[in-house]
XYZ file of C-alpha atoms in Angstrom:
471
model
C -10.964 -116.010 185.822
C -14.080 -118.029 183.880
C -17.617 -117.835 185.276
C -20.591 -120.282 184.639
C -23.853 -119.683 185.669
C -26.601 -122.227 186.461
C -29.900 -122.271 188.320
C -31.346 -125.112 189.976
C -34.285 -126.057 192.778
C -32.545 -128.205 195.531
C -31.940 -128.609 198.832
C -28.182 -129.139 198.945
C -27.361 -125.762 198.299
C -28.411 -122.440 200.163
C -31.131 -120.137 198.607
C -28.652 -117.482 198.115
C -26.573 -117.017 194.841
C -23.486 -119.120 195.364
C -20.075 -119.266 194.011
C -18.022 -122.213 194.112
C -14.212 -121.775 192.972
C -11.828 -124.690 192.087
C -8.143 -125.257 191.869
C -6.863 -124.431 188.324
C -5.913 -122.137 185.884
C -7.728 -120.365 184.427
C -9.949 -120.345 187.541
C -13.425 -121.181 186.982
C -16.138 -119.843 189.076
C -19.467 -121.387 189.341
C -22.446 -119.430 190.044
C -25.737 -120.692 191.136
C -29.134 -119.234 191.694
C -31.183 -121.744 194.033
C -34.903 -120.977 193.688
C -36.151 -123.234 196.522
C -37.058 -121.004 199.410
C -36.677 -124.201 202.093
C -33.082 -125.006 201.882
C -31.218 -126.141 205.096
C -27.813 -126.072 203.859
C -25.605 -123.345 205.027
C -22.905 -121.226 203.062
C -19.724 -122.875 202.553
C -21.094 -126.213 204.253
C -18.281 -128.822 204.515
C -15.589 -126.964 202.166
C -12.423 -127.651 204.165
C -10.720 -124.751 201.782
C -11.592 -121.148 200.989
C -9.469 -118.754 199.686
C -9.490 -115.224 197.880
C -7.291 -112.232 196.497
C -7.238 -108.869 196.302
C -5.020 -106.046 194.754
C -4.678 -102.465 196.425
C -1.568 -100.764 197.143
C -0.115 -104.406 197.902
C -1.618 -107.860 196.638
C -3.134 -110.051 199.183
C -4.049 -113.772 199.078
C -5.702 -115.563 201.865
C -6.081 -119.285 202.381
C -8.041 -120.872 204.965
C -7.202 -124.352 205.671
C -10.117 -125.439 208.004
C -8.663 -129.366 208.463
C -5.493 -127.925 209.562
C -7.038 -124.700 211.248
C -4.257 -122.934 209.553
C -4.544 -119.674 207.734
C -1.680 -119.039 204.798
C -1.194 -115.223 204.177
C 0.658 -114.080 201.198
C 1.512 -110.209 200.616
C 2.980 -108.581 197.693
C 4.402 -105.287 197.543
C 7.384 -102.470 196.540
C 10.810 -104.021 197.513
C 12.625 -101.190 198.051
C 10.290 -99.496 200.980
C 8.062 -100.983 203.821
C 4.531 -101.790 203.304
C 1.830 -103.563 205.564
C -1.590 -104.995 205.913
C -3.987 -104.547 208.952
C -6.867 -106.991 209.495
C -10.418 -106.655 210.022
C -10.119 -102.458 209.602
C -11.510 -99.612 207.441
C -9.145 -97.090 209.485
C -6.412 -97.004 211.956
C -8.978 -95.793 214.467
C -9.955 -99.620 214.289
C -6.477 -100.479 215.883
C -6.250 -103.652 213.948
C -3.585 -106.690 214.240
C -1.029 -105.754 211.346
C 1.834 -107.134 209.582
C 4.573 -104.935 208.382
C 7.136 -106.106 205.581
C 10.257 -103.816 205.761
C 12.619 -103.367 203.035
C 15.616 -105.392 204.396
C 13.134 -108.380 204.658
C 12.303 -108.224 208.269
C 8.631 -109.031 209.023
C 7.083 -107.746 212.135
C 3.401 -107.456 213.795
C 1.566 -104.735 215.514
C -1.336 -103.469 217.097
C -1.753 -100.298 215.713
C -2.938 -97.320 217.209
C -5.444 -94.713 216.249
C -3.251 -92.821 213.970
C -0.408 -93.786 215.861
C 2.466 -96.508 215.227
C 0.947 -98.183 217.859
C 2.956 -101.501 219.725
C 5.066 -104.183 218.531
C 3.604 -108.062 219.133
C 5.170 -111.034 219.574
C 5.619 -113.380 216.549
C 2.296 -115.514 215.749
C 3.331 -116.135 211.695
C 5.849 -118.155 210.346
C 7.771 -116.819 207.425
C 7.586 -119.579 204.717
C 9.139 -117.621 202.288
C 10.472 -113.936 201.242
C 11.642 -113.487 197.924
C 12.100 -110.376 195.723
C 11.695 -110.428 192.137
C 12.627 -107.311 190.569
C 11.038 -104.335 192.275
C 8.342 -106.778 194.132
C 8.749 -108.285 197.441
C 6.406 -111.546 198.269
C 6.112 -112.958 201.613
C 4.317 -115.863 202.339
C 3.279 -116.432 206.186
C 1.226 -119.341 208.070
C -0.277 -119.122 211.149
C -3.334 -120.692 213.535
C -6.902 -119.258 212.942
C -7.105 -118.196 216.479
C -5.073 -115.348 217.367
C -2.374 -115.797 220.455
C -4.482 -112.918 222.386
C -7.296 -110.516 221.763
C -4.568 -108.053 220.128
C -4.356 -110.370 217.477
C -6.850 -111.369 214.707
C -8.836 -114.639 214.723
C -9.280 -115.841 211.122
C -13.310 -117.097 210.889
C -13.696 -119.791 207.996
C -17.621 -118.537 207.838
C -16.563 -114.844 207.184
C -17.038 -114.207 203.409
C -15.401 -111.095 203.400
C -12.390 -109.729 205.481
C -11.925 -105.584 205.382
C -8.367 -104.531 205.579
C -6.477 -101.557 205.515
C -2.990 -101.371 203.928
C 0.052 -99.116 203.350
C 3.096 -98.176 201.713
C 5.979 -96.414 203.012
C 8.624 -93.779 201.644
C 11.496 -95.293 203.207
C 12.883 -98.979 204.189
C 11.912 -98.999 207.798
C 8.496 -98.582 209.544
C 7.533 -95.203 209.567
C 4.372 -92.786 208.887
C 3.058 -93.987 205.302
C 3.452 -92.542 202.113
C 0.119 -93.920 200.882
C -2.948 -95.799 202.730
C -6.285 -97.238 201.638
C -8.976 -99.444 202.674
C -10.290 -102.687 200.893
C -11.452 -105.888 201.545
C -11.041 -109.694 200.207
C -13.867 -111.986 199.549
C -13.025 -115.635 200.246
C -14.538 -118.343 198.035
C -14.770 -122.289 198.734
C -12.404 -124.440 196.710
C -13.822 -127.437 195.014
C -17.051 -128.980 193.528
C -18.320 -131.241 196.325
C -19.375 -128.232 198.953
C -22.082 -125.359 198.907
C -20.287 -122.381 197.890
C -19.973 -118.999 199.452
C -23.304 -116.848 199.645
C -23.418 -113.416 197.936
C -26.084 -112.250 200.056
C -26.249 -114.117 203.208
C -28.274 -111.862 205.131
C -30.685 -108.922 204.733
C -29.449 -105.705 203.560
C -28.669 -103.565 206.776
C -31.076 -101.238 208.270
C -30.614 -97.824 207.195
C -27.296 -95.857 208.867
C -25.708 -99.126 209.562
C -24.089 -100.093 206.278
C -20.406 -99.348 206.045
C -17.821 -99.212 203.083
C -15.411 -96.655 201.795
C -15.302 -93.661 199.137
C -12.513 -94.635 196.556
C -11.250 -91.862 194.168
C -10.538 -92.815 190.845
C -8.877 -90.591 188.565
C -10.041 -89.987 184.890
C -7.364 -91.671 182.756
C -7.516 -89.169 179.860
C -7.156 -86.158 182.337
C -3.543 -85.833 183.132
C -4.512 -83.055 185.770
C -6.382 -85.635 187.543
C -3.647 -86.679 190.375
C -6.180 -87.593 192.941
C -6.024 -91.204 194.785
C -7.037 -92.809 198.029
C -9.928 -93.701 200.032
C -11.667 -92.865 203.215
C -13.550 -95.201 205.292
C -17.357 -94.633 206.071
C -18.566 -96.755 208.762
C -21.638 -97.659 210.333
C -23.705 -95.323 212.696
C -22.376 -92.121 211.190
C -25.448 -90.384 212.762
C -26.618 -91.182 216.133
C -30.344 -92.318 217.008
C -32.680 -90.218 218.886
C -32.510 -88.281 220.939
C -29.137 -87.174 219.964
C -30.749 -86.286 216.524
C -33.477 -86.905 213.709
C -31.616 -87.190 211.192
C -32.052 -90.766 211.370
C -35.809 -90.441 211.280
C -35.364 -87.966 208.136
C -33.350 -90.452 206.608
C -30.758 -87.594 205.865
C -28.397 -89.130 203.018
C -25.279 -88.184 204.785
C -26.234 -90.965 207.833
C -25.568 -94.012 205.039
C -23.212 -94.716 202.209
C -25.323 -96.037 200.100
C -27.292 -92.885 200.127
C -24.490 -90.309 200.314
C -24.702 -87.757 198.138
C -21.415 -85.591 198.977
C -19.823 -83.383 201.574
C -17.086 -82.754 203.685
C -16.335 -86.813 203.943
C -15.420 -86.436 199.730
C -13.306 -83.594 200.411
C -9.761 -84.578 200.110
C -6.199 -83.104 198.750
C -6.357 -83.120 194.965
C -10.101 -85.015 194.849
C -11.855 -83.380 191.514
C -15.685 -83.499 192.317
C -16.669 -83.319 188.927
C -18.228 -85.655 186.227
C -15.817 -87.909 184.257
C -16.645 -86.079 181.182
C -16.074 -82.796 182.858
C -12.420 -81.333 182.455
C -10.740 -79.826 185.404
C -10.699 -76.469 184.439
C -7.827 -73.764 185.215
C -5.592 -76.411 185.691
C -2.701 -74.091 184.624
C -4.119 -71.150 186.739
C -4.073 -71.954 190.217
C -6.697 -70.070 192.120
C -5.845 -67.140 194.326
C -7.973 -66.511 197.527
C -7.825 -64.035 200.782
C -8.193 -64.391 204.133
C -9.166 -61.431 206.182
C -8.591 -61.917 209.814
C -8.457 -59.375 212.844
C -7.676 -60.118 216.188
C -8.279 -57.777 219.074
C -6.002 -58.606 221.935
C -5.026 -57.377 225.544
C -2.112 -58.758 227.797
C -2.984 -61.833 230.058
C -3.329 -60.983 233.727
C -3.758 -63.902 235.755
C -5.212 -61.746 238.636
C -8.259 -60.526 236.401
C -8.373 -63.031 233.558
C -9.699 -66.589 234.053
C -8.409 -69.453 231.606
C -10.904 -71.069 229.161
C -10.996 -74.539 227.699
C -12.356 -75.270 224.171
C -15.577 -77.320 224.853
C -15.191 -79.790 222.358
C -11.807 -81.363 223.684
C -13.766 -81.986 226.926
C -16.911 -83.254 225.571
C -19.175 -80.542 225.397
C -19.472 -79.619 221.883
C -23.187 -79.417 221.019
C -23.355 -81.596 217.807
C -26.824 -82.472 216.523
C -26.223 -85.871 215.330
C -23.977 -86.497 212.615
C -20.315 -85.944 212.954
C -20.040 -82.175 211.880
C -21.698 -82.563 208.344
C -25.391 -83.410 207.288
C -27.571 -82.762 203.928
C -29.954 -79.856 203.645
C -32.436 -81.313 200.994
C -34.000 -79.176 198.381
C -37.476 -78.751 199.828
C -40.895 -79.498 198.422
C -44.080 -80.830 199.904
C -43.553 -84.039 201.784
C -39.774 -83.706 202.357
C -38.987 -84.572 205.878
C -38.102 -81.645 208.002
C -38.949 -79.070 205.655
C -41.852 -76.131 205.959
C -42.714 -73.613 203.972
C -42.450 -70.040 205.750
C -43.494 -66.944 204.142
C -42.678 -68.173 200.766
C -39.316 -69.572 201.737
C -38.591 -73.301 202.352
C -37.007 -74.133 205.939
C -35.442 -77.070 206.754
C -34.959 -78.072 210.713
C -32.803 -80.584 212.396
C -33.011 -80.934 215.870
C -31.521 -83.127 218.640
C -31.031 -83.297 222.559
C -28.081 -84.104 224.874
C -26.917 -83.818 228.695
C -25.019 -80.844 229.367
C -21.813 -80.324 230.653
C -19.349 -77.748 232.064
C -19.805 -74.036 232.680
C -20.145 -71.849 229.728
C -18.395 -68.659 229.186
C -19.081 -68.276 225.225
C -20.905 -70.475 222.751
C -20.177 -70.187 218.881
C -22.388 -72.246 216.326
C -20.675 -73.946 213.195
C -22.870 -73.469 210.322
C -22.350 -72.264 206.890
C -23.547 -68.778 206.156
C -25.820 -68.016 203.886
C -27.461 -71.612 204.301
C -27.947 -71.253 207.962
C -30.377 -69.291 209.303
C -30.342 -70.114 212.727
C -29.409 -72.297 215.467
C -30.938 -72.185 219.032
C -30.028 -74.078 222.626
C -32.719 -74.744 225.162
C -32.220 -75.762 228.890
C -34.906 -77.910 230.375
C -35.389 -78.857 234.043
C -33.510 -81.627 235.302
C -36.818 -83.432 235.919
C -37.434 -83.963 232.595
C -35.810 -86.549 230.383
C -33.025 -85.651 227.565
C -35.607 -87.410 225.129
C -38.563 -85.142 226.081
C -36.659 -81.819 226.366
C -37.831 -79.604 223.399
C -38.118 -76.136 222.678
C -41.597 -75.933 224.196
C -40.842 -76.921 227.687
C -36.816 -75.448 227.896
C -35.661 -71.989 228.087
C -33.761 -70.556 225.330
C -30.172 -69.869 226.745
C -28.767 -69.108 222.996
C -29.644 -68.042 219.568
C -27.529 -67.140 216.719
C -28.520 -65.748 213.357
C -25.810 -64.752 210.417
C -26.365 -60.981 209.651
C -25.001 -59.090 206.723
C -22.769 -56.346 207.048
C -23.870 -52.994 205.845
C -27.732 -53.561 206.357
C -27.940 -51.704 209.516
C -28.821 -55.053 211.411
C -29.365 -54.300 214.971
C -26.879 -57.064 216.112
C -23.789 -55.540 214.459
C -24.911 -51.829 213.320
C -22.239 -49.420 213.815
C -19.751 -51.776 215.135
C -16.572 -52.914 213.849
C -18.405 -55.879 212.568
C -20.817 -53.921 210.411
C -18.873 -54.380 207.288
C -20.425 -54.460 203.631
C -19.651 -57.607 201.657
C -19.055 -59.671 205.060
C -21.444 -61.972 207.194
C -21.245 -62.099 211.234
C -22.205 -64.668 213.595
C -22.622 -63.179 216.489
C -21.560 -65.336 219.553
C -23.322 -65.660 222.651
C -21.363 -64.720 225.757
C -21.561 -64.780 229.225
C -19.586 -62.977 232.018
C -19.445 -60.457 234.824
C -22.548 -58.062 235.227
C -20.230 -55.019 234.860
C -19.874 -55.698 231.242
C -23.666 -56.142 230.727
C -23.458 -59.854 230.497
C -25.588 -62.913 232.187
C -23.957 -64.970 234.637
C -22.198 -68.192 233.180
C -24.650 -71.104 233.018
C -23.566 -74.151 234.527
C -25.184 -76.842 232.244
C -24.011 -79.980 234.077
C -26.599 -82.325 234.237
C -28.908 -80.292 232.411
C -30.852 -81.686 229.546
C -30.196 -79.252 226.590
C -32.078 -79.233 223.296
C -30.824 -77.678 220.035
C -32.807 -76.444 217.240
C -30.783 -75.755 213.532
C -32.746 -74.133 210.501
C -31.290 -73.802 206.967
C -32.688 -71.974 203.935
C -33.729 -75.042 201.801
C -34.508 -73.254 198.750
C -31.653 -75.119 197.134
C -29.945 -78.461 198.158
C -26.757 -78.072 200.052
C -24.451 -80.748 201.085
C -21.624 -80.921 204.145
C -23.748 -78.366 206.049
C -22.837 -77.981 209.650
C -24.921 -77.971 213.256
C -22.286 -78.184 215.807
C -22.208 -75.987 218.857
C -18.512 -75.021 220.014
C -18.430 -73.435 223.804
C -15.682 -72.220 225.524
C -15.864 -73.612 229.122
C -14.441 -72.846 232.529
C -12.080 -75.590 233.401
């Protein structure tokens, strides 16, 4: 690739920085910055052909011919196993139109499911060539821009970038993937007589609306660093108010451009160290012990009532983000922070409409950062957005307590054990056991409050209520 930069003040080119590519080898790319603020030209105007290439687990080349309304797709991958590409997607959850190439040369099209192989579609591509050279299979296909139905992807020549997912299998036939990655391909105009593709054709997206991927890059000179792969990071990870005030606080976990770390970045063999830090103890596997205790009694259908885990039926009490958020290192002026008796406390809140009849509620948070979680029930005449701790009735409060400290919540019980932290749950049930009646929260506005010690910052904190409900 040869790149030439120039600047100008003229109308024929868009205001934004533009690329203009030409057919030749090496491949020259012209980059133009137009300082005129009143240009009326659109991006890639009058460009009959745009093309782009990307290299991930497979190599992908797309050429869009607007004169003939035809897309040419070239995919190269290992010849001895299957490989595939799903278009306009960052994860299988996007259920994209996908092309699969198998080791015997068969080419098929699929509508992927969410973490499922999906359904086989009728053929819409014409295979122009299918060649194996050494260990590499290259398949060239053409098809019309417009998909046959809504289950197929429709190519748009005005789209500067197409996100895609790609995967490689461990066997010759389409099955569970060995490796998978999200990626994207940028399309540039071909020729010098048309405006180029805009680098910045729009204003930056609002906080919380950006999307992308976290891609793991192993350190080349560290043989112990064997991590690989990527994970998609979509827009809208944190919901708007009243579900949570994380967006109002501009919590870094809500936007990939501000993300600092947490559970989204925790994956098998990913070393979360700086590149100049060696991976320690690579020859000494860490050994840790879990300690579990279970108290059980035989199930008696005439006495016991089966329960359902609330998060499987839509009654989990999440404060906005899907299970994680950042606790910032607090100081004066940091959103959500307050100084209470010399300790910095960070607070997040959120509201939702209740569902189901609760029997138990366990708050999922990380001790000792977690200080407390509370749920308030407001009158049905109060809107979800107006439900708060001042107008609501407290129905559950949980606080982590240290064993061996004579804490009243667990003192002299089997959970009062030095070196361990207990988080007593909220329980409802028969009065004969000293319990309050189970609350039916269906249709009642609920307000959640979570506090955490914010003397130091903490990534990947959780603020989720996990209820057991009557089915």
